Coordinates of C-alpha atoms and ligand atoms in Angstrom, one line a residue:
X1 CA 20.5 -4.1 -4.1
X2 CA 18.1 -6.1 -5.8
X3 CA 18.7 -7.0 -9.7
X4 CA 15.4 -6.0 -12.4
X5 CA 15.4 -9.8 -12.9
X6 CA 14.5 -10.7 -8.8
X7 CA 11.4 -7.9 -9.4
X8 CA 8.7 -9.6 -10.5
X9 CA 8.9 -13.1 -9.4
X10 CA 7.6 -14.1 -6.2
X11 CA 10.6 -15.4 -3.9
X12 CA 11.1 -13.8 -1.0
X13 CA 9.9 -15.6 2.5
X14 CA 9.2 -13.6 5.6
X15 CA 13.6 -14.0 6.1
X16 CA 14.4 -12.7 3.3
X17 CA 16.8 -9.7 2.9
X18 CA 14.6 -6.5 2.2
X19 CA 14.3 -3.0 2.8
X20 CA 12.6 -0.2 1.7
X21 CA 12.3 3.5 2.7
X22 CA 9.4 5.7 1.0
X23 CA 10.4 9.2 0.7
X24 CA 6.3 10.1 0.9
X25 CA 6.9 11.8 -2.3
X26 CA 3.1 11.0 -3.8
X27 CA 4.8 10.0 -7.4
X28 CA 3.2 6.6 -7.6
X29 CA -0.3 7.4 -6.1
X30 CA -1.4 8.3 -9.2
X31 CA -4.1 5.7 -11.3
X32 CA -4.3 3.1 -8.5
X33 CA -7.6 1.0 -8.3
X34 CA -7.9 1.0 -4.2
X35 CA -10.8 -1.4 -3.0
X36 CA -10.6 -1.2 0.4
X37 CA -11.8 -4.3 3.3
X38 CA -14.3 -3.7 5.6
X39 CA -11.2 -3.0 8.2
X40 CA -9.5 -0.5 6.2
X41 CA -12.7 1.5 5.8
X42 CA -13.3 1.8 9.2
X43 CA -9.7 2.6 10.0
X44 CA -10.0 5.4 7.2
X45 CA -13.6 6.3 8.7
X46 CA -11.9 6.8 12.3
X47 CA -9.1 8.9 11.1
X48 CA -11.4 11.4 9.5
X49 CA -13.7 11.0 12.6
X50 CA -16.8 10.2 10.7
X51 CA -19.1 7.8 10.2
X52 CA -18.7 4.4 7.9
X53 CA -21.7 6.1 5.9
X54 CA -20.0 9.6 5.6
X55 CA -16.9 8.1 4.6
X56 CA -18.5 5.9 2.0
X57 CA -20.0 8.9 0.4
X58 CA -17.5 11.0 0.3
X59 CA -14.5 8.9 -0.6
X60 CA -16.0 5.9 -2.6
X61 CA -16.8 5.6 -5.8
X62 CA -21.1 4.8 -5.8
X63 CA -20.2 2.3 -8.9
X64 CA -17.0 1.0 -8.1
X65 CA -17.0 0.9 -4.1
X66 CA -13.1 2.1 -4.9
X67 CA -11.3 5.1 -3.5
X68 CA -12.5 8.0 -5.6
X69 CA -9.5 9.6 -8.0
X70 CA -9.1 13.3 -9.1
X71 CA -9.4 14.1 -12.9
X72 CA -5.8 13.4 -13.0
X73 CA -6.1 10.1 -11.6
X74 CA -5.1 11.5 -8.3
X75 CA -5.6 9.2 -5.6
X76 CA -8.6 10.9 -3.4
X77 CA -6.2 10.9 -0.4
X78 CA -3.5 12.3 -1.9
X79 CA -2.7 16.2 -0.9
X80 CA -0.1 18.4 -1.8
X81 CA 2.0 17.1 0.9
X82 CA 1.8 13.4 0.3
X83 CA -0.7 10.9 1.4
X84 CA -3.5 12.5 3.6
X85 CA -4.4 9.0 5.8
X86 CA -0.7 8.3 6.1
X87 CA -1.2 6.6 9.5
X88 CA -4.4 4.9 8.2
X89 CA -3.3 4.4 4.5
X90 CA -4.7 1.3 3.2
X91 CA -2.4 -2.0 3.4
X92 CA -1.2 -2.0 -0.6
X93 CA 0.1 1.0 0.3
X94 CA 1.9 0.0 3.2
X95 CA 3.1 -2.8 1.3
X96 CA 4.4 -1.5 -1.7
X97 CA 6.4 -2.3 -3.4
X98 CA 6.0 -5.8 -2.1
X99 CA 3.3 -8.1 -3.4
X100 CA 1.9 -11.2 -1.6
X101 CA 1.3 -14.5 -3.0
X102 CA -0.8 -17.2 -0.9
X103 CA -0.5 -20.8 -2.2
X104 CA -3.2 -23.4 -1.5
X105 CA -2.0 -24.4 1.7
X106 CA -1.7 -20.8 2.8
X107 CA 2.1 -19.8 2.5
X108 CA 3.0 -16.7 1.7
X109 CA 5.7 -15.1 -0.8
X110 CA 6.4 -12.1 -1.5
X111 CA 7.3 -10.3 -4.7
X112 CA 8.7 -6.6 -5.5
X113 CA 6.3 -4.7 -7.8
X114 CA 7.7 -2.5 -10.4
X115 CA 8.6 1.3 -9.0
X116 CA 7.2 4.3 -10.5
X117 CA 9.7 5.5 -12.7
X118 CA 10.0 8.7 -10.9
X119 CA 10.0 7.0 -7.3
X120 CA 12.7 7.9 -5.1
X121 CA 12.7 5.1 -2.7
X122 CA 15.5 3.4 -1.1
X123 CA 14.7 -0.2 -1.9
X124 CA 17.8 -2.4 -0.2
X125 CA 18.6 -5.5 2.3
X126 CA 19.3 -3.8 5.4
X127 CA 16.1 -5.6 6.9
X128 CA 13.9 -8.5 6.2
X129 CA 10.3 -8.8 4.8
X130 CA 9.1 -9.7 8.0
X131 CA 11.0 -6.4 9.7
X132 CA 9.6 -4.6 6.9
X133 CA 6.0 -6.2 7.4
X134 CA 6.1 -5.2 10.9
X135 CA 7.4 -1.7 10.7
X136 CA 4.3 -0.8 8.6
X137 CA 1.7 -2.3 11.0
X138 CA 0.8 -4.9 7.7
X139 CA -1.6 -7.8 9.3
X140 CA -4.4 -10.0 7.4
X141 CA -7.4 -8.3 7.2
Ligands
SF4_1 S1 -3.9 6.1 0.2 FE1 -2.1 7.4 0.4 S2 -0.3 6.1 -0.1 FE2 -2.2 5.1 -0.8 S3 -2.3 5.7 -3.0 FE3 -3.6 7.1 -1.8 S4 -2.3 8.8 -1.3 FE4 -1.0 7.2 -2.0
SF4_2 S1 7.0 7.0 -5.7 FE1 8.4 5.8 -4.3 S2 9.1 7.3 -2.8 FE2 7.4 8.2 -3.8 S3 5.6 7.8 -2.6 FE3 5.7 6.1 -4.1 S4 6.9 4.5 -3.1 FE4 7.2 6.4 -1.9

């Protein structure tokens, strides 16, 4: 297990003991700020099987271009069952809770962001980050 100390700083490599198992359970995908890349929109735009237009309208917000959030800062994906895109979820969210850090000359670390105090995640070593990378279909984009 990893000590509240390791959490914020960035030093794990691509070898580095990780694992983590979300239980789907929606606690932390509340008051997120999701921007999304030109990928990830068209991904999203495919799994809904509309157009890039129709997805922008309906999911985006017209001021901040970010994924529109419910009253109760609901992410606009999120349903009573979980996440909604779940095999087209944006890559934070496949990520999390690992953070990337790209130095100047383009090497990558990786960090582990706080967990919602209610998440009930398995967070462990029984993988690496690059396992873990893999696993969730993470790439650059
Ligand atoms: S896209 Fe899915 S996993 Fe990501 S914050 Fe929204 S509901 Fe949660
Ligand atoms: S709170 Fe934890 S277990 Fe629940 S969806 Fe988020 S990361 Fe997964």
């Amino acid at each position: 297990m990893f000590e509240n100390d390791a959490s914020l700083s960035f030093r794990l490599t691509l070898e580095s003991p990780y694992s983590f198992k979300c239980q789907r359970c929606g606690a932390c995908c509340n008051n997120k700020r999701l921007s999304l890349s030109p990928a990830e929109r068209a991904r999203l735009a495919e799994f809904f099987r509309i157009t890039d237009e129709v997805f922008t309208r309906e999911y985006l917000d017209p001021e901040s271009g970010e994924v529109k959030v419910g009253k109760n800062g609901d992410c606009g994906f999120l349903g009573p069952f979980g996440c909604r895109v779940h095999p087209a979820r944006p890559q934070v969210c496949r990520l999390f809770p690992l953070g990337i850090l790209r130095d100047e000359e383009g090497r990558e670390f990786f960090g582990i962001m706080p967990l919602h105090p209610d998440c009930v995640g398995l967070l462990g070593t029984d993988g690496t980050v690059e396992e873990d990378l893999k696993a969730q279909g993470v790439s650059a984009e």
